[in-house]
Coordinates of C-alpha atoms and ligand atoms in Angstrom, one line a residue:
X1 CA 109.3 111.4 183.6
X2 CA 109.4 108.7 181.0
X3 CA 111.7 105.7 181.4
X4 CA 113.6 106.4 178.1
X5 CA 116.2 109.0 179.0
X6 CA 117.3 109.8 175.5
X7 CA 113.6 110.4 174.5
X8 CA 113.0 112.6 177.5
X9 CA 116.1 114.7 176.8
X10 CA 115.2 115.1 173.1
X11 CA 111.6 116.2 174.0
X12 CA 113.1 118.9 176.4
X13 CA 115.5 120.0 173.7
X14 CA 113.0 120.3 171.0
X15 CA 110.7 122.1 173.4
X16 CA 113.6 124.6 174.3
X17 CA 113.7 125.4 170.6
X18 CA 110.0 125.5 169.6
X19 CA 108.9 127.1 173.0
X20 CA 105.4 125.6 173.3
X21 CA 103.3 126.8 176.2
X22 CA 102.7 123.2 177.4
X23 CA 103.6 119.7 176.5
X24 CA 101.1 116.9 176.5
X25 CA 102.1 113.2 176.3
X26 CA 99.5 111.3 174.2
X27 CA 98.5 108.1 175.8
X28 CA 96.2 106.7 173.2
X29 CA 93.1 106.3 175.5
X30 CA 89.5 106.8 174.4
X31 CA 89.0 109.4 177.2
X32 CA 92.0 111.4 175.8
X33 CA 90.5 111.0 172.1
X34 CA 87.1 112.5 173.3
X35 CA 88.8 115.4 175.1
X36 CA 91.1 116.2 172.2
X37 CA 88.2 116.1 169.7
X38 CA 86.1 118.4 171.9
X39 CA 89.1 120.8 172.1
X40 CA 89.6 120.7 168.4
X41 CA 85.9 121.4 167.8
X42 CA 85.9 124.2 170.1
X43 CA 89.0 125.8 168.6
X44 CA 87.5 125.5 165.2
X45 CA 90.3 123.3 163.9
X46 CA 87.8 120.7 163.0
X47 CA 84.0 120.7 162.5
X48 CA 81.9 117.9 163.8
X49 CA 79.6 116.4 161.3
X50 CA 76.0 115.3 161.7
X51 CA 76.1 112.7 164.3
X52 CA 73.3 110.6 162.7
X53 CA 74.5 110.7 159.0
X54 CA 78.3 110.8 159.8
X55 CA 78.6 109.4 163.3
X56 CA 82.1 110.2 164.9
X57 CA 83.2 112.1 161.7
X58 CA 85.1 115.4 161.6
X59 CA 85.7 117.9 158.8
X60 CA 88.9 119.9 158.4
X61 CA 90.3 122.4 155.8
X62 CA 93.9 123.0 155.2
X63 CA 95.4 126.4 154.2
X64 CA 94.8 127.1 150.5
X65 CA 98.6 126.7 149.6
X66 CA 98.9 123.5 151.5
X67 CA 96.7 120.8 149.8
X68 CA 99.2 118.2 148.6
X69 CA 102.7 117.0 149.2
X70 CA 105.3 119.6 148.3
X71 CA 108.1 117.5 146.6
X72 CA 110.1 120.5 145.7
X73 CA 110.3 121.3 149.5
X74 CA 111.1 117.7 150.5
X75 CA 114.8 116.9 151.1
X76 CA 117.0 114.0 151.9
X77 CA 119.7 115.3 154.2
X78 CA 122.8 113.0 153.9
X79 CA 126.4 113.9 154.4
X80 CA 127.2 113.0 150.8
X81 CA 125.1 114.5 148.1
X82 CA 125.4 111.3 146.0
X83 CA 123.8 109.2 148.8
X84 CA 120.5 111.0 148.1
X85 CA 120.9 110.6 144.4
X86 CA 119.8 112.6 141.3
X87 CA 116.1 112.1 142.0
X88 CA 116.0 113.5 145.4
X89 CA 116.4 117.2 146.6
X90 CA 119.5 117.1 148.9
X91 CA 120.6 119.4 151.6
X92 CA 123.5 118.7 154.1
X93 CA 122.4 117.8 157.5
X94 CA 124.0 121.0 158.9
X95 CA 122.1 123.2 156.5
X96 CA 118.9 121.2 157.0
X97 CA 119.0 121.6 160.9
X98 CA 120.1 125.2 160.6
X99 CA 117.4 126.3 158.0
X100 CA 114.6 124.4 159.6
X101 CA 115.9 125.3 163.0
X102 CA 115.4 128.9 162.3
X103 CA 111.7 128.3 161.3
X104 CA 111.2 126.1 164.4
X105 CA 112.6 128.6 166.8
X106 CA 109.7 129.8 168.8
X107 CA 107.2 128.3 166.3
X108 CA 105.1 126.7 169.0
X109 CA 104.7 129.8 171.2
X110 CA 101.3 129.9 172.8
X111 CA 100.6 126.4 171.5
X112 CA 100.6 122.8 172.9
X113 CA 103.3 120.5 171.8
X114 CA 101.8 117.0 171.7
X115 CA 104.2 114.1 172.1
X116 CA 102.9 111.1 170.2
X117 CA 104.7 107.7 170.6
X118 CA 103.7 105.7 167.6
X119 CA 104.4 102.3 166.1
X120 CA 104.3 101.4 162.4
X121 CA 103.3 97.7 162.3
X122 CA 101.8 95.7 165.2
X123 CA 103.1 96.7 168.6
X124 CA 105.6 94.1 169.8
X125 CA 106.5 92.7 166.4
X126 CA 110.2 92.6 165.8
X127 CA 109.5 93.9 162.2
X128 CA 107.7 97.1 163.5
X129 CA 109.3 100.4 163.9
X130 CA 108.6 102.9 166.6
X131 CA 108.7 106.7 166.2
X132 CA 107.8 109.7 168.4
X133 CA 106.2 112.6 166.7
X134 CA 106.3 116.1 168.4
X135 CA 103.6 118.3 166.9
X136 CA 101.6 121.5 167.5
X137 CA 98.8 120.3 165.4
X138 CA 95.8 118.6 167.2
X139 CA 94.7 117.5 163.6
X140 CA 97.9 115.5 163.4
X141 CA 97.2 113.8 166.7
X142 CA 93.7 112.9 165.6
X143 CA 94.9 111.5 162.3
X144 CA 97.8 109.6 163.7
X145 CA 95.5 107.9 166.1
X146 CA 93.6 106.4 163.0
X147 CA 96.8 105.7 160.9
X148 CA 98.9 103.9 163.4
X149 CA 99.2 102.5 167.0
X150 CA 99.9 105.4 169.4
X151 CA 100.3 106.1 173.1
X152 CA 101.3 104.2 176.2
X153 CA 101.4 100.7 174.8
X154 CA 104.0 102.0 172.3
X155 CA 106.1 103.7 175.1
X156 CA 106.0 100.5 177.0
X157 CA 107.4 98.6 174.1
X158 CA 110.0 101.2 173.6
X159 CA 111.2 100.6 177.1
X160 CA 114.2 102.4 178.5
X161 CA 116.5 102.2 175.6
X162 CA 114.7 101.2 172.5
X163 CA 115.5 102.8 169.1
X164 CA 113.0 105.2 167.8
X165 CA 112.7 107.8 164.8
X166 CA 112.7 111.4 166.1
X167 CA 109.9 113.1 164.3
X168 CA 109.5 116.9 164.8
X169 CA 106.5 118.8 163.2
X170 CA 105.2 122.4 163.6
X171 CA 102.7 124.1 161.4
X172 CA 104.7 127.3 162.2
X173 CA 103.1 130.0 160.1
X174 CA 101.8 127.6 157.3
X175 CA 103.8 129.8 155.0
X176 CA 105.0 128.0 151.8
X177 CA 108.2 130.1 152.0
X178 CA 108.9 128.7 155.4
X179 CA 108.0 125.1 154.6
X180 CA 110.5 122.3 154.7
X181 CA 110.1 118.5 154.8
X182 CA 113.5 117.1 155.9
X183 CA 114.7 113.6 156.3
X184 CA 118.0 112.7 158.1
X185 CA 118.4 109.0 157.6
X186 CA 121.9 109.0 159.2
X187 CA 120.3 110.4 162.4
X188 CA 116.8 108.4 162.1
X189 CA 115.2 111.8 162.3
X190 CA 112.5 113.8 160.4
X191 CA 111.9 117.6 160.5
X192 CA 108.7 118.9 158.9
X193 CA 107.8 122.5 159.3
X194 CA 105.3 125.0 157.8
X195 CA 102.7 122.5 156.5
X196 CA 99.5 120.9 157.8
X197 CA 98.8 118.7 154.8
X198 CA 98.7 114.9 155.7
X199 CA 101.4 113.5 153.4
X200 CA 103.8 116.3 154.8
X201 CA 102.9 115.9 158.5
X202 CA 101.6 112.5 159.5
X203 CA 105.3 111.6 159.8
X204 CA 104.8 107.8 160.3
X205 CA 103.4 107.5 156.8
X206 CA 105.5 108.8 153.7
X207 CA 108.3 110.2 155.8
X208 CA 109.0 107.3 158.2
X209 CA 107.4 104.2 156.6
X210 CA 108.7 105.0 153.2
X211 CA 111.7 107.5 153.0
X212 CA 113.5 106.6 156.3
X213 CA 112.3 102.9 156.2
X214 CA 113.5 102.4 152.6
X215 CA 117.0 103.5 153.8
X216 CA 116.9 101.2 156.9
X217 CA 115.4 98.3 154.8
X218 CA 118.4 98.4 152.4
X219 CA 120.8 98.2 155.3
X220 CA 118.8 95.4 157.1
X221 CA 117.9 93.4 153.9
X222 CA 114.2 94.0 153.4
X223 CA 112.0 96.4 151.4
X224 CA 109.8 99.3 152.1
X225 CA 107.5 100.0 149.2
X226 CA 104.7 102.3 148.0
X227 CA 102.4 99.2 147.4
X228 CA 99.0 98.1 148.1
X229 CA 98.6 94.5 149.4
X230 CA 95.6 92.4 148.6
X231 CA 94.5 88.8 148.9
X232 CA 92.5 87.3 146.0
X233 CA 90.5 84.2 146.7
X234 CA 90.0 81.9 143.7
X235 CA 86.9 79.7 143.5
X236 CA 88.9 76.7 145.0
X237 CA 89.2 78.8 148.2
X238 CA 92.9 79.4 148.0
X239 CA 93.9 83.0 148.7
X240 CA 97.0 84.4 146.8
X241 CA 98.5 87.7 147.8
X242 CA 99.5 90.5 145.4
X243 CA 101.5 93.6 146.1
X244 CA 101.0 96.5 143.7
X245 CA 103.0 99.7 143.1
X246 CA 101.1 102.6 141.5
X247 CA 101.9 106.3 141.7
X248 CA 99.8 108.5 144.0
X249 CA 96.1 108.7 143.0
X250 CA 96.3 105.9 140.4
X251 CA 93.7 103.8 142.1
X252 CA 95.7 101.7 144.7
X253 CA 92.8 102.2 147.2
X254 CA 90.2 101.0 144.6
X255 CA 92.2 98.0 143.5
X256 CA 93.0 96.9 147.2
X257 CA 89.3 97.0 148.0
X258 CA 88.0 95.6 144.7
X259 CA 84.6 94.1 144.5
X260 CA 84.4 91.4 141.9
X261 CA 81.6 91.7 139.5
X262 CA 78.6 89.4 140.0
X263 CA 79.8 86.7 137.4
X264 CA 83.0 86.3 139.4
X265 CA 81.4 86.6 142.9
X266 CA 79.0 83.8 142.1
X267 CA 81.9 81.5 141.2
X268 CA 83.6 82.3 144.6
X269 CA 86.0 84.9 143.7
X270 CA 86.7 87.3 146.6
X271 CA 89.2 90.1 147.5
X272 CA 90.6 90.9 150.9
X273 CA 92.3 94.1 151.6
X274 CA 95.6 94.1 153.6
X275 CA 96.9 97.6 152.8
X276 CA 96.4 100.4 150.3
X277 CA 99.5 102.4 150.3
X278 CA 102.6 100.9 152.0
X279 CA 104.1 97.4 152.1
X280 CA 107.0 96.3 154.2
X281 CA 108.3 93.1 152.7
X282 CA 111.0 90.6 154.0
X283 CA 112.2 87.3 153.1
X284 CA 110.9 84.7 155.6
X285 CA 112.5 81.3 156.6
X286 CA 110.7 79.7 153.6
X287 CA 112.8 82.1 151.3
X288 CA 109.6 83.7 150.0
X289 CA 108.7 87.3 150.1
X290 CA 106.2 88.3 152.9
X291 CA 104.5 91.6 153.3
X292 CA 103.1 93.6 156.1
X293 CA 101.0 96.8 155.9
X294 CA 102.6 99.0 158.7
X295 CA 99.5 101.3 158.9
X296 CA 96.1 101.0 160.7
X297 CA 94.1 103.4 158.5
X298 CA 93.5 104.8 155.1
X299 CA 94.5 108.3 154.0
X300 CA 92.6 108.1 150.8
X301 CA 91.6 110.5 147.9
X302 CA 87.9 111.3 148.2
X303 CA 86.9 112.5 144.7
X304 CA 85.8 109.7 142.6
X305 CA 85.0 107.4 145.5
X306 CA 81.5 106.2 145.1
X307 CA 79.4 103.1 145.6
X308 CA 80.2 102.1 142.0
X309 CA 83.9 102.7 142.1
X310 CA 84.7 101.5 145.6
X311 CA 81.7 100.5 147.8
X312 CA 84.1 99.1 150.4
X313 CA 85.7 102.5 150.8
X314 CA 82.4 104.2 151.0
X315 CA 81.3 101.8 153.8
X316 CA 84.6 102.3 155.6
X317 CA 84.3 106.0 155.8
X318 CA 80.8 106.2 157.1
X319 CA 81.9 106.7 160.7
X320 CA 84.9 107.7 162.7
X321 CA 86.5 109.4 159.7
X322 CA 88.3 112.7 159.3
X323 CA 87.5 114.4 155.9
X324 CA 89.8 117.1 154.7
X325 CA 89.1 119.7 151.9
X326 CA 85.9 118.2 150.6
X327 CA 82.5 120.0 150.4
X328 CA 81.0 120.7 153.8
X329 CA 77.1 120.5 153.4
X330 CA 74.9 122.8 155.6
X331 CA 73.9 120.7 158.6
X332 CA 77.2 118.8 158.7
X333 CA 77.4 116.5 155.7
X334 CA 80.2 115.9 153.3
X335 CA 80.3 115.5 149.6
X336 CA 82.8 115.3 146.6
X337 CA 82.8 115.2 142.9
X338 CA 82.3 111.6 141.7
X339 CA 80.6 110.6 145.0
X340 CA 77.4 109.7 143.0
X341 CA 75.3 110.8 145.9
X342 CA 72.9 113.7 146.2
X343 CA 75.0 116.8 146.8
X344 CA 73.8 119.1 149.6
X345 CA 71.5 121.8 148.5
X346 CA 73.9 124.3 149.9
X347 CA 77.3 124.2 151.6
X348 CA 80.8 125.5 151.5
X349 CA 83.6 124.4 149.2
X350 CA 87.1 123.2 150.3
X351 CA 88.2 126.9 150.5
X352 CA 85.2 127.7 152.7
X353 CA 83.3 129.7 150.2
X354 CA 79.6 129.3 149.6
X355 CA 78.9 126.4 147.3
X356 CA 75.8 124.7 145.8
X357 CA 75.2 122.2 143.0
X358 CA 75.2 123.9 139.5
X359 CA 77.4 126.8 140.7
X360 CA 79.3 128.2 137.9
X361 CA 82.9 129.4 138.6
X362 CA 84.8 132.4 137.3
X363 CA 86.1 130.5 134.4
X364 CA 82.5 129.6 133.2
X365 CA 82.9 126.0 134.1
X366 CA 81.0 124.2 137.0
X367 CA 82.6 125.3 140.3
X368 CA 84.6 122.3 141.9
X369 CA 83.5 121.9 145.4
X370 CA 86.1 119.5 146.7
X371 CA 89.8 119.7 146.1
X372 CA 90.9 117.1 143.6
X373 CA 93.3 115.8 146.4
X374 CA 90.8 116.1 149.2
X375 CA 91.1 113.1 151.6
X376 CA 89.5 110.8 154.1
X377 CA 91.3 109.3 157.0
X378 CA 89.4 106.2 158.1
X379 CA 90.2 103.2 160.3
X380 CA 91.3 100.0 158.6
X381 CA 89.1 98.1 161.1
X382 CA 86.1 99.5 159.5
X383 CA 86.8 98.1 156.0
X384 CA 84.4 95.4 155.1
X385 CA 87.0 93.6 152.9
X386 CA 89.7 93.8 155.4
X387 CA 91.8 90.6 155.6
X388 CA 91.8 88.7 158.8
X389 CA 95.7 88.3 158.4
X390 CA 96.2 92.1 158.1
X391 CA 97.6 92.3 161.7
X392 CA 99.8 89.2 161.6
X393 CA 103.3 90.2 162.3
X394 CA 104.7 88.0 159.6
X395 CA 102.3 89.4 157.1
X396 CA 101.2 87.6 154.0
X397 CA 103.2 85.7 151.3
X398 CA 103.4 87.5 148.0
X399 CA 102.7 85.6 144.8
X400 CA 102.9 88.5 142.4
X401 CA 104.1 92.1 142.2
X402 CA 102.3 94.4 139.9
X403 CA 103.6 97.7 138.6
X404 CA 101.3 100.2 137.1
X405 CA 100.8 103.8 136.0
X406 CA 98.6 106.0 134.1
X407 CA 99.5 105.8 130.4
X408 CA 97.1 106.9 127.7
X409 CA 99.1 105.0 125.1
X410 CA 102.0 102.6 124.9
X411 CA 101.6 100.2 127.7
X412 CA 99.3 97.2 127.3
X413 CA 96.6 96.3 129.7
X414 CA 98.9 93.7 131.3
X415 CA 102.1 92.0 130.6
X416 CA 104.6 89.8 132.5
X417 CA 108.3 90.2 133.0
X418 CA 110.6 87.4 131.8
X419 CA 112.5 87.1 135.0
X420 CA 113.0 89.0 138.3
X421 CA 115.7 91.1 136.8
X422 CA 113.5 92.0 133.8
X423 CA 110.8 92.9 136.3
X424 CA 113.1 95.2 138.2
X425 CA 113.9 96.9 134.8
X426 CA 110.2 97.3 134.2
X427 CA 109.7 98.8 137.7
X428 CA 112.7 100.9 137.3
X429 CA 111.4 102.5 134.0
X430 CA 107.8 103.0 135.0
X431 CA 106.2 106.2 134.1
X432 CA 102.9 107.8 134.8
X433 CA 100.9 111.0 134.1
X434 CA 101.0 113.5 136.9
X435 CA 97.9 113.6 139.2
X436 CA 96.6 116.0 141.9
X437 CA 98.4 114.2 144.7
X438 CA 101.5 116.1 143.7
X439 CA 102.0 119.8 143.3
X440 CA 102.9 120.6 139.6
X441 CA 101.6 120.3 136.1
X442 CA 98.9 117.7 135.8
X443 CA 98.9 115.1 133.0
X444 CA 102.6 115.3 132.3
X445 CA 104.4 112.0 132.0
X446 CA 107.0 111.6 134.6
X447 CA 109.2 108.5 135.2
X448 CA 108.3 107.2 138.6
X449 CA 110.4 104.0 139.3
X450 CA 108.4 101.5 141.5
X451 CA 106.1 104.5 142.3
X452 CA 108.9 105.5 144.7
X453 CA 110.3 108.6 143.1
X454 CA 109.0 110.9 145.8
X455 CA 109.6 108.4 148.5
X456 CA 112.9 106.5 148.1
X457 CA 115.1 107.8 150.9
X458 CA 118.5 107.2 149.1
X459 CA 120.1 107.0 145.7
X460 CA 117.7 105.2 143.3
X461 CA 120.5 103.5 141.5
X462 CA 121.4 101.7 144.9
X463 CA 117.6 101.0 145.3
X464 CA 117.6 99.1 141.9
X465 CA 120.7 97.2 143.1
X466 CA 118.8 96.4 146.3
X467 CA 115.8 95.0 144.4
X468 CA 118.2 92.9 142.3
X469 CA 119.9 91.6 145.4
X470 CA 116.5 90.7 147.0
X471 CA 115.6 88.6 144.0
X472 CA 118.8 86.5 144.2
X473 CA 118.1 85.8 148.0
X474 CA 114.5 84.2 147.3
X475 CA 114.1 80.6 146.1
X476 CA 110.5 81.6 144.7
X477 CA 110.4 85.2 144.1
X478 CA 107.0 86.8 143.2
X479 CA 106.3 86.9 139.4
X480 CA 106.4 90.6 138.2
X481 CA 103.7 92.1 136.1
X482 CA 102.9 95.5 134.7
X483 CA 99.3 96.8 134.2
X484 CA 97.7 99.9 132.7
X485 CA 94.0 100.5 133.4
X486 CA 94.1 103.9 131.7
X487 CA 94.8 103.3 128.0
X488 CA 92.5 105.4 125.8
X489 CA 91.2 105.3 122.2
X490 CA 91.7 108.0 119.6
X491 CA 88.9 110.1 121.3
X492 CA 90.5 109.9 124.7
X493 CA 87.9 107.4 126.1
X494 CA 89.2 104.6 128.3
X495 CA 89.5 101.3 126.6
X496 CA 89.2 99.2 129.7
X497 CA 86.3 99.5 132.2
X498 CA 88.5 99.2 135.2
X499 CA 87.4 99.1 138.8
X500 CA 85.8 95.7 139.7
X501 CA 86.5 94.4 136.3
X502 CA 90.1 94.5 137.0
X503 CA 89.7 91.2 138.6
X504 CA 89.8 89.7 135.2
X505 CA 93.4 90.9 134.9
X506 CA 94.3 89.4 138.4
X507 CA 92.6 86.2 137.3
X508 CA 95.1 86.0 134.4
X509 CA 98.0 87.1 136.6
X510 CA 97.3 84.2 139.1
X511 CA 96.8 81.7 136.3
X512 CA 100.3 82.7 135.1
X513 CA 101.7 82.4 138.6
X514 CA 100.3 78.9 138.9
X515 CA 101.5 78.1 135.4
X516 CA 98.0 77.4 134.1
X517 CA 98.1 79.5 130.8
X518 CA 100.6 80.1 128.1
X519 CA 101.2 83.7 126.8
X520 CA 102.4 85.6 123.8
X521 CA 106.0 86.4 123.8
X522 CA 106.6 90.1 122.8
X523 CA 109.5 92.5 122.8
X524 CA 108.4 93.9 126.2
X525 CA 107.4 90.7 128.0
X526 CA 104.5 88.2 128.1
X527 CA 101.2 89.4 126.9
X528 CA 98.0 87.5 127.3
X529 CA 96.6 85.5 124.5
X530 CA 93.1 87.1 123.9
X531 CA 91.4 83.8 124.7
X532 CA 93.0 83.5 128.1
X533 CA 91.4 86.7 129.3
X534 CA 87.9 86.2 130.6
X535 CA 85.8 88.9 128.9
X536 CA 82.5 87.3 129.6
X537 CA 79.6 89.7 130.1
X538 CA 81.9 92.8 129.3
X539 CA 80.4 95.2 126.9
X540 CA 83.6 96.4 125.1
X541 CA 83.9 98.3 121.8
X542 CA 84.9 96.0 118.9
X543 CA 88.7 95.8 118.6
X544 CA 89.2 97.3 122.1
X545 CA 90.8 94.2 123.4
X546 CA 93.2 94.0 120.5
X547 CA 94.2 97.6 121.0
X548 CA 94.6 97.0 124.8
X549 CA 96.9 94.1 124.3
X550 CA 98.9 95.6 121.4
X551 CA 102.6 96.4 121.5
X552 CA 103.5 99.1 119.1
X553 CA 107.0 98.8 118.0
X554 CA 107.5 102.3 116.9
X555 CA 106.2 103.7 120.2
X556 CA 108.4 101.3 122.2
X557 CA 111.4 102.4 120.2
X558 CA 110.7 106.0 121.1
X559 CA 110.2 104.8 124.7
X560 CA 113.5 103.0 124.8
X561 CA 115.2 106.3 123.9
X562 CA 113.5 108.0 126.9
X563 CA 114.5 105.1 129.2
X564 CA 118.2 105.4 128.2
X565 CA 118.0 109.2 129.2
X566 CA 116.4 108.2 132.5
X567 CA 119.1 105.7 133.2
X568 CA 121.9 108.2 132.3
X569 CA 121.1 110.4 135.2
X570 CA 122.4 107.8 137.5
X571 CA 125.9 107.6 135.8
X572 CA 128.0 104.6 136.7
X573 CA 126.1 103.9 139.9
X574 CA 123.3 102.2 138.2
X575 CA 123.7 98.5 138.3
X576 CA 125.1 96.9 135.1
X577 CA 122.2 94.5 135.0
X578 CA 119.8 97.5 134.3
X579 CA 121.8 98.3 131.2
X580 CA 121.9 94.7 130.2
X581 CA 118.1 94.5 130.5
X582 CA 117.9 97.6 128.4
X583 CA 120.1 96.1 125.7
X584 CA 118.0 93.0 125.7
X585 CA 114.9 95.1 125.1
X586 CA 116.7 97.0 122.1
X587 CA 117.7 93.6 120.8
X588 CA 114.0 92.3 121.0
X589 CA 113.0 95.6 119.2
X590 CA 115.5 94.7 116.5
X591 CA 117.4 97.9 117.3
X592 CA 120.7 96.2 117.8
X593 CA 121.9 92.8 116.6
Ligands
LIG601 C1 99.3 109.3 149.4 C2 100.2 109.8 148.4 O1 98.8 110.2 150.1 O2 100.9 108.9 147.7 O3 99.2 108.1 149.6 O4 100.3 111.0 148.1
LIG602 MN1 100.7 106.9 148.5

């Protein structure tokens, strides 16, 4: 019996519905980890990798129809539809509980129900949030152990009457027609059924730390954001912290773990990783914004991760990592496209089919071995660039916020907002081309405000209002910037080298924060003067930098029309300030007087 009566009763009630054969409370010990790993290996749920090449690593495949977050099956269940807003799928709480309840009914028959007490943020910190996830997936338990603090220490912290998010998950039949990811912010509850994919089932992450937390944060006056957090050390030894919002699979992990190029390193520049996906930010007693990463692991996209693109990630995932949907080499190795390491001579692809290098698929093209959204789950503690302050319960003070997306045209390499309100407008109108992290048509441009479109647990118009209010409460709000690493030339080749070279843009951003450089005033904000960007040692095509920094008026006029459409979906609920910022842009584009 646990001390917390409400928790005990809820577990009993959920068990009565799901009918598991047994209930196992997760204590978080190493002995338990070993036992569960052995069990998962013997049941075939995971495969143990070569213990010399990949010590402590496991391999897992999801069902074929279950490889990314399913946003069309993700709902915010609030009493009033308007509270979920036009960008979320909505269901009433009654309907949500009824429809999911029918799928949960008896779904755990013959299975174990694991009870995972978990804590997002350091255990014991008043800023952390506790959840309890009930799941019939041992894969979920093994992943949660990496992604957050779990077990007895969390139960201890919860005590006899502490508040917790009730998280219920069952794989059920892994049938897409019986899959629902439901959030009940009014009840502090999450029900996820019919999936085994990380983003849908590691309920502490997207579901709690973003959708539920964003709702709570608005009420409590803080922010839960889809942001990386990084520290950038300048040659004088000072470290400045930056938070960055980018849509899924746009390189947040790479930026958070950036390794500066040799020239920068020699001068003393260094990057420290605080987080790669989620930032919880609050105003501290100094009236500045401070950020915490509530996670203890990385759930990163594998394809494209290599010693050139992200050496720190490659180092992080060499041991104690769970790989999902990558290529499994014969003898227990892993590989993915863009790994830039010798592929296995033979193995199996993410679907379990025989695969070898050079294999040609039915479409006549090289057969892809790893799913484009295949993942690694790895402990934060193994990251060579981890910040020593990552576990501090107050977090780190944020000097700059960066928004960014994947835009082949339009958006310059970097520009700065004129004010906090203008920055909120830039975030609220962000757009990006769709990537493999979401189910749907790839490459299509979609508007993704603050990269929170799939993660904001309430009406986005209210979310913009909340951002504006936060700005007013700070004496020194972070400066806001927008970056675009993905601009291409006529032939579709990237104009900017990206990856480690992005430090050059961060260099300019910090120089702006410290009022060290002037900038060019344009219709969309402050753009760098060419001479203020350090391009030393870069081999760029002639004219590329001018193209990267150019603001094309015609294209922005077209964009302004699309922004107006985007805002109209929020009706009167959108803060007046957003329209005022829009009008100011139109004025600067000479569209109105
Ligand atoms: C993620 C995502 O997994 O955003 O971080 O999809
Ligand atoms: Mn993410």
